[in-house]
PDB file of C-alpha atoms in Angstrom:
ATOM      1  CA  UNK A   1      57.833 102.889 -33.148  1.00 72.00           C
ATOM      2  CA  UNK A   2      58.863 106.273 -31.758  1.00 91.00           C
ATOM      3  CA  UNK A   3      57.888 107.206 -28.216  1.00 95.00           C
ATOM      4  CA  UNK A   4      54.999 109.619 -27.771  1.00 96.00           C
ATOM      5  CA  UNK A   5      55.244 113.129 -26.380  1.00 97.00           C
ATOM      6  CA  UNK A   6      54.106 113.995 -22.857  1.00 98.00           C
ATOM      7  CA  UNK A   7      52.429 117.409 -22.519  1.00 98.00           C
ATOM      8  CA  UNK A   8      51.065 118.792 -19.259  1.00 99.00           C
ATOM      9  CA  UNK A   9      48.810 121.735 -18.454  1.00 98.00           C
ATOM     10  CA  UNK A  10      49.291 123.584 -15.183  1.00 98.00           C
ATOM     11  CA  UNK A  11      47.811 126.568 -13.401  1.00 95.00           C
ATOM     12  CA  UNK A  12      45.769 127.708 -10.452  1.00 91.00           C
ATOM     13  CA  UNK A  13      42.007 127.756 -10.180  1.00 85.00           C
ATOM     14  CA  UNK A  14      39.932 129.337 -12.944  1.00 84.00           C
ATOM     15  CA  UNK A  15      42.717 129.814 -15.493  1.00 92.00           C
ATOM     16  CA  UNK A  16      40.998 127.799 -18.236  1.00 90.00           C
ATOM     17  CA  UNK A  17      42.863 124.502 -18.165  1.00 92.00           C
ATOM     18  CA  UNK A  18      39.820 122.359 -18.971  1.00 91.00           C
ATOM     19  CA  UNK A  19      38.818 124.563 -21.908  1.00 94.00           C
ATOM     20  CA  UNK A  20      42.307 124.608 -23.348  1.00 97.00           C
ATOM     21  CA  UNK A  21      43.002 120.912 -22.821  1.00 97.00           C
ATOM     22  CA  UNK A  22      39.911 120.264 -24.960  1.00 97.00           C
ATOM     23  CA  UNK A  23      41.173 122.784 -27.526  1.00 98.00           C
ATOM     24  CA  UNK A  24      44.555 121.043 -27.783  1.00 97.00           C
ATOM     25  CA  UNK A  25      42.857 117.638 -27.969  1.00 97.00           C
ATOM     26  CA  UNK A  26      40.893 118.813 -31.005  1.00 97.00           C
ATOM     27  CA  UNK A  27      43.984 120.472 -32.474  1.00 96.00           C
ATOM     28  CA  UNK A  28      45.968 117.223 -32.329  1.00 96.00           C
ATOM     29  CA  UNK A  29      43.104 115.035 -33.512  1.00 95.00           C
ATOM     30  CA  UNK A  30      42.738 117.242 -36.589  1.00 95.00           C
ATOM     31  CA  UNK A  31      46.394 116.457 -37.302  1.00 94.00           C
ATOM     32  CA  UNK A  32      45.829 112.692 -36.919  1.00 94.00           C
ATOM     33  CA  UNK A  33      47.950 112.413 -33.787  1.00 95.00           C
ATOM     34  CA  UNK A  34      46.950 109.481 -31.587  1.00 96.00           C
ATOM     35  CA  UNK A  35      46.634 110.733 -28.047  1.00 97.00           C
ATOM     36  CA  UNK A  36      45.430 110.054 -24.527  1.00 98.00           C
ATOM     37  CA  UNK A  37      43.880 112.859 -22.483  1.00 98.00           C
ATOM     38  CA  UNK A  38      43.982 112.404 -18.731  1.00 99.00           C
ATOM     39  CA  UNK A  39      44.182 114.297 -15.448  1.00 98.00           C
ATOM     40  CA  UNK A  40      45.706 114.401 -11.991  1.00 98.00           C
ATOM     41  CA  UNK A  41      44.929 113.409  -9.426  1.00 97.00           C
ATOM     42  CA  UNK A  42      43.082 110.674 -11.275  1.00 98.00           C
ATOM     43  CA  UNK A  43      43.337 108.781 -14.526  1.00 98.00           C
ATOM     44  CA  UNK A  44      42.800 105.240 -13.189  1.00 98.00           C
ATOM     45  CA  UNK A  45      39.981 103.773 -11.060  1.00 98.00           C
ATOM     46  CA  UNK A  46      42.124 103.801  -7.907  1.00 98.00           C
ATOM     47  CA  UNK A  47      43.577 107.238  -8.619  1.00 98.00           C
ATOM     48  CA  UNK A  48      40.071 108.617  -9.188  1.00 97.00           C
ATOM     49  CA  UNK A  49      39.009 107.305  -5.765  1.00 97.00           C
ATOM     50  CA  UNK A  50      42.008 109.072  -4.246  1.00 96.00           C
ATOM     51  CA  UNK A  51      40.993 112.219  -6.139  1.00 94.00           C
ATOM     52  CA  UNK A  52      37.554 112.067  -4.540  1.00 92.00           C
ATOM     53  CA  UNK A  53      39.124 111.780  -1.087  1.00 91.00           C
ATOM     54  CA  UNK A  54      41.506 114.649  -1.762  1.00 92.00           C
ATOM     55  CA  UNK A  55      38.890 117.043  -3.123  1.00 88.00           C
ATOM     56  CA  UNK A  56      35.972 116.257  -0.829  1.00 86.00           C
ATOM     57  CA  UNK A  57      35.258 118.693   1.977  1.00 80.00           C
ATOM     58  CA  UNK A  58      33.419 115.842   3.730  1.00 78.00           C
ATOM     59  CA  UNK A  59      36.613 113.836   4.268  1.00 71.00           C
ATOM     60  CA  UNK A  60      38.264 113.835   7.670  1.00 83.00           C
ATOM     61  CA  UNK A  61      40.903 116.523   8.037  1.00 88.00           C
ATOM     62  CA  UNK A  62      43.825 115.507   5.810  1.00 91.00           C
ATOM     63  CA  UNK A  63      47.292 116.330   7.096  1.00 95.00           C
ATOM     64  CA  UNK A  64      49.786 117.998   4.777  1.00 96.00           C
ATOM     65  CA  UNK A  65      51.926 114.863   4.786  1.00 97.00           C
ATOM     66  CA  UNK A  66      48.983 112.568   4.001  1.00 96.00           C
ATOM     67  CA  UNK A  67      47.866 114.877   1.194  1.00 95.00           C
ATOM     68  CA  UNK A  68      51.312 114.802  -0.397  1.00 98.00           C
ATOM     69  CA  UNK A  69      51.570 111.018  -0.149  1.00 98.00           C
ATOM     70  CA  UNK A  70      48.073 110.508  -1.569  1.00 97.00           C
ATOM     71  CA  UNK A  71      48.982 112.713  -4.534  1.00 98.00           C
ATOM     72  CA  UNK A  72      52.020 110.607  -5.283  1.00 99.00           C
ATOM     73  CA  UNK A  73      50.139 107.341  -4.679  1.00 98.00           C
ATOM     74  CA  UNK A  74      47.623 108.401  -7.333  1.00 98.00           C
ATOM     75  CA  UNK A  75      50.487 109.481  -9.594  1.00 99.00           C
ATOM     76  CA  UNK A  76      52.266 106.131  -9.249  1.00 99.00           C
ATOM     77  CA  UNK A  77      49.151 104.294 -10.446  1.00 99.00           C
ATOM     78  CA  UNK A  78      48.578 106.818 -13.205  1.00 99.00           C
ATOM     79  CA  UNK A  79      52.111 106.541 -14.558  1.00 99.00           C
ATOM     80  CA  UNK A  80      52.215 102.748 -14.467  1.00 99.00           C
ATOM     81  CA  UNK A  81      48.782 102.055 -15.912  1.00 99.00           C
ATOM     82  CA  UNK A  82      48.125 105.005 -18.241  1.00 99.00           C
ATOM     83  CA  UNK A  83      50.978 107.392 -18.988  1.00 99.00           C
ATOM     84  CA  UNK A  84      53.918 105.053 -19.560  1.00 99.00           C
ATOM     85  CA  UNK A  85      51.973 102.476 -21.618  1.00 99.00           C
ATOM     86  CA  UNK A  86      50.571 105.234 -23.839  1.00 99.00           C
ATOM     87  CA  UNK A  87      53.964 106.838 -24.444  1.00 98.00           C
ATOM     88  CA  UNK A  88      55.557 103.446 -25.108  1.00 98.00           C
ATOM     89  CA  UNK A  89      53.064 102.627 -27.852  1.00 97.00           C
ATOM     90  CA  UNK A  90      53.670 105.994 -29.505  1.00 97.00           C
ATOM     91  CA  UNK A  91      50.605 107.878 -28.288  1.00 98.00           C
ATOM     92  CA  UNK A  92      50.923 111.455 -27.128  1.00 98.00           C
ATOM     93  CA  UNK A  93      49.661 112.162 -23.608  1.00 99.00           C
ATOM     94  CA  UNK A  94      47.978 115.390 -22.534  1.00 98.00           C
ATOM     95  CA  UNK A  95      47.609 115.619 -18.775  1.00 98.00           C
ATOM     96  CA  UNK A  96      45.635 118.209 -16.805  1.00 97.00           C
ATOM     97  CA  UNK A  97      48.165 118.808 -14.002  1.00 98.00           C
ATOM     98  CA  UNK A  98      51.192 116.739 -13.024  1.00 99.00           C
ATOM     99  CA  UNK A  99      54.084 117.118 -10.589  1.00 99.00           C
ATOM    100  CA  UNK A 100      54.506 120.869 -11.066  1.00 99.00           C
ATOM    101  CA  UNK A 101      51.114 121.116  -9.356  1.00 98.00           C
ATOM    102  CA  UNK A 102      52.564 119.289  -6.362  1.00 98.00           C
ATOM    103  CA  UNK A 103      55.414 121.782  -6.108  1.00 99.00           C
ATOM    104  CA  UNK A 104      52.834 124.588  -6.332  1.00 97.00           C
ATOM    105  CA  UNK A 105      50.022 123.295  -4.106  1.00 96.00           C
ATOM    106  CA  UNK A 106      51.828 121.120  -1.585  1.00 97.00           C
ATOM    107  CA  UNK A 107      55.144 122.988  -1.759  1.00 98.00           C
ATOM    108  CA  UNK A 108      53.950 126.568  -2.112  1.00 97.00           C
ATOM    109  CA  UNK A 109      50.468 126.255  -0.649  1.00 95.00           C
ATOM    110  CA  UNK A 110      51.137 123.788   2.174  1.00 96.00           C
ATOM    111  CA  UNK A 111      54.780 124.763   2.724  1.00 96.00           C
ATOM    112  CA  UNK A 112      56.018 121.178   2.411  1.00 97.00           C
ATOM    113  CA  UNK A 113      59.780 120.796   2.014  1.00 98.00           C
ATOM    114  CA  UNK A 114      60.892 120.861  -1.603  1.00 98.00           C
ATOM    115  CA  UNK A 115      63.476 118.168  -0.861  1.00 98.00           C
ATOM    116  CA  UNK A 116      60.663 115.849   0.275  1.00 98.00           C
ATOM    117  CA  UNK A 117      58.728 116.454  -2.942  1.00 98.00           C
ATOM    118  CA  UNK A 118      61.872 115.910  -5.008  1.00 98.00           C
ATOM    119  CA  UNK A 119      62.504 112.591  -3.275  1.00 98.00           C
ATOM    120  CA  UNK A 120      58.994 111.351  -3.984  1.00 99.00           C
ATOM    121  CA  UNK A 121      59.186 112.623  -7.558  1.00 99.00           C
ATOM    122  CA  UNK A 122      62.335 110.613  -8.185  1.00 98.00           C
ATOM    123  CA  UNK A 123      60.919 107.519  -6.471  1.00 98.00           C
ATOM    124  CA  UNK A 124      57.599 107.519  -8.328  1.00 99.00           C
ATOM    125  CA  UNK A 125      58.626 108.895 -11.714  1.00 98.00           C
ATOM    126  CA  UNK A 126      62.195 107.759 -12.242  1.00 98.00           C
ATOM    127  CA  UNK A 127      63.321 109.644 -15.352  1.00 97.00           C
ATOM    128  CA  UNK A 128      59.798 110.502 -16.528  1.00 98.00           C
ATOM    129  CA  UNK A 129      59.303 114.244 -17.015  1.00 98.00           C
ATOM    130  CA  UNK A 130      56.963 116.095 -19.381  1.00 98.00           C
ATOM    131  CA  UNK A 131      58.336 117.067 -22.775  1.00 98.00           C
ATOM    132  CA  UNK A 132      56.403 120.325 -22.535  1.00 98.00           C
ATOM    133  CA  UNK A 133      54.398 122.063 -19.836  1.00 98.00           C
ATOM    134  CA  UNK A 134      51.975 124.903 -20.513  1.00 98.00           C
ATOM    135  CA  UNK A 135      51.450 127.047 -17.422  1.00 98.00           C
ATOM    136  CA  UNK A 136      48.261 129.081 -17.707  1.00 98.00           C
ATOM    137  CA  UNK A 137      48.693 132.055 -15.407  1.00 96.00           C
ATOM    138  CA  UNK A 138      46.280 134.756 -14.266  1.00 93.00           C
ATOM    139  CA  UNK A 139      46.028 136.976 -11.185  1.00 92.00           C
ATOM    140  CA  UNK A 140      44.480 135.056  -8.307  1.00 90.00           C
ATOM    141  CA  UNK A 141      41.481 137.388  -8.026  1.00 87.00           C
ATOM    142  CA  UNK A 142      40.551 136.819 -11.670  1.00 87.00           C
ATOM    143  CA  UNK A 143      40.990 133.055 -11.389  1.00 80.00           C
ATOM    144  CA  UNK A 144      38.857 132.789  -8.273  1.00 81.00           C
ATOM    145  CA  UNK A 145      36.091 134.899  -9.826  1.00 80.00           C
ATOM    146  CA  UNK A 146      36.026 132.530 -12.791  1.00 80.00           C
ATOM    147  CA  UNK A 147      36.132 129.444 -10.560  1.00 73.00           C
ATOM    148  CA  UNK A 148      33.220 130.797  -8.529  1.00 70.00           C
ATOM    149  CA  UNK A 149      30.995 130.669 -11.594  1.00 71.00           C
ATOM    150  CA  UNK A 150      31.439 126.882 -11.828  1.00 70.00           C
ATOM    151  CA  UNK A 151      29.429 126.191  -8.677  1.00 66.00           C
ATOM    152  CA  UNK A 152      30.361 124.789  -5.260  1.00 67.00           C
ATOM    153  CA  UNK A 153      34.051 124.871  -4.346  1.00 72.00           C
ATOM    154  CA  UNK A 154      35.963 121.669  -3.577  1.00 74.00           C
ATOM    155  CA  UNK A 155      38.453 121.333  -0.691  1.00 74.00           C
ATOM    156  CA  UNK A 156      41.266 123.075  -2.567  1.00 78.00           C
ATOM    157  CA  UNK A 157      39.107 125.769  -4.149  1.00 72.00           C
ATOM    158  CA  UNK A 158      37.886 126.672  -0.652  1.00 73.00           C
ATOM    159  CA  UNK A 159      41.376 127.719   0.458  1.00 80.00           C
ATOM    160  CA  UNK A 160      42.308 131.325   1.247  1.00 84.00           C
ATOM    161  CA  UNK A 161      43.446 133.949  -1.233  1.00 87.00           C
ATOM    162  CA  UNK A 162      46.881 133.858   0.419  1.00 92.00           C
ATOM    163  CA  UNK A 163      47.086 130.113  -0.218  1.00 91.00           C
ATOM    164  CA  UNK A 164      46.517 130.708  -3.922  1.00 92.00           C
ATOM    165  CA  UNK A 165      48.973 133.597  -4.009  1.00 95.00           C
ATOM    166  CA  UNK A 166      51.557 131.167  -2.622  1.00 96.00           C
ATOM    167  CA  UNK A 167      50.540 128.557  -5.199  1.00 96.00           C
ATOM    168  CA  UNK A 168      50.926 131.065  -8.013  1.00 96.00           C
ATOM    169  CA  UNK A 169      54.314 132.199  -6.721  1.00 97.00           C
ATOM    170  CA  UNK A 170      55.497 128.574  -6.590  1.00 98.00           C
ATOM    171  CA  UNK A 171      54.286 127.948 -10.143  1.00 98.00           C
ATOM    172  CA  UNK A 172      56.169 130.992 -11.431  1.00 98.00           C
ATOM    173  CA  UNK A 173      59.287 129.751  -9.651  1.00 98.00           C
ATOM    174  CA  UNK A 174      58.976 126.487 -11.584  1.00 98.00           C
ATOM    175  CA  UNK A 175      59.071 128.503 -14.815  1.00 98.00           C
ATOM    176  CA  UNK A 176      62.320 130.119 -13.681  1.00 98.00           C
ATOM    177  CA  UNK A 177      63.802 126.736 -12.753  1.00 97.00           C
ATOM    178  CA  UNK A 178      62.727 124.934 -15.950  1.00 98.00           C
ATOM    179  CA  UNK A 179      62.471 127.561 -18.713  1.00 97.00           C
ATOM    180  CA  UNK A 180      63.092 125.078 -21.529  1.00 96.00           C
ATOM    181  CA  UNK A 181      60.209 122.826 -20.499  1.00 98.00           C
ATOM    182  CA  UNK A 182      57.649 125.164 -18.942  1.00 98.00           C
ATOM    183  CA  UNK A 183      56.111 127.870 -21.116  1.00 98.00           C
ATOM    184  CA  UNK A 184      54.091 130.657 -19.524  1.00 98.00           C
ATOM    185  CA  UNK A 185      50.756 131.478 -21.144  1.00 98.00           C
ATOM    186  CA  UNK A 186      48.962 134.616 -19.952  1.00 96.00           C
ATOM    187  CA  UNK A 187      45.445 133.370 -19.298  1.00 95.00           C
ATOM    188  CA  UNK A 188      43.834 136.731 -18.536  1.00 93.00           C
ATOM    189  CA  UNK A 189      43.724 137.718 -22.211  1.00 93.00           C
ATOM    190  CA  UNK A 190      40.964 136.893 -24.731  1.00 95.00           C
ATOM    191  CA  UNK A 191      40.535 133.157 -25.302  1.00 95.00           C
ATOM    192  CA  UNK A 192      41.521 133.422 -28.974  1.00 97.00           C
ATOM    193  CA  UNK A 193      44.817 135.028 -27.944  1.00 97.00           C
ATOM    194  CA  UNK A 194      45.421 132.361 -25.293  1.00 97.00           C
ATOM    195  CA  UNK A 195      44.856 129.602 -27.831  1.00 98.00           C
ATOM    196  CA  UNK A 196      47.085 131.240 -30.427  1.00 98.00           C
ATOM    197  CA  UNK A 197      49.846 131.430 -27.819  1.00 98.00           C
ATOM    198  CA  UNK A 198      49.316 127.726 -27.098  1.00 98.00           C
ATOM    199  CA  UNK A 199      49.588 126.860 -30.804  1.00 97.00           C
ATOM    200  CA  UNK A 200      52.795 128.889 -31.051  1.00 97.00           C
ATOM    201  CA  UNK A 201      54.304 126.836 -28.230  1.00 97.00           C
ATOM    202  CA  UNK A 202      53.070 123.485 -29.566  1.00 96.00           C
ATOM    203  CA  UNK A 203      54.139 123.998 -33.178  1.00 93.00           C
ATOM    204  CA  UNK A 204      57.827 123.072 -32.699  1.00 92.00           C
ATOM    205  CA  UNK A 205      56.793 119.633 -31.381  1.00 90.00           C
ATOM    206  CA  UNK A 206      54.975 118.909 -34.634  1.00 87.00           C
ATOM    207  CA  UNK A 207      57.905 119.574 -36.938  1.00 79.00           C
TER     208      UNK A 207
END
């Protein structure tokens, strides 16, 4: 049995990840591809509890170092109990955020050392990397306006505009560093155009 493909969606707040993950899920199901759809932080009972801690504004103040370690603790569980087993049995995995988000949010947003993130990435993931990453990108102002329509902000969504500018800059740097894996999708265009761009990127994987 051939190993499944690992596809991740990335982007800041309000860029349409949830909508487009659902679109790709339907797209693959229509083509009879067995898949698992998951998210980070989260994906397992323990990782979901860590997600709640990380996103809650009611938690005690979380240090930058603790935040980074909690992200990778959740990721370790997620990889061992969901992602790797699915890929090994031939399922495709679609994940709403993965380690590129850590480089963007904890690296760019929190100014954590990239070498520290790289060390944890290698420890937790070994050789596991996505086969394809779709980075949905939009100007921060547009993304935050969209996110504001969803209701109350979580701990990350409540950050400053400058924080999200730094996050966006770090995401775009990841595209420069990994152009073969990460494909930039302009998310501030009509949804039909966004989804056509996504199909254009996904098509080579289906051949």
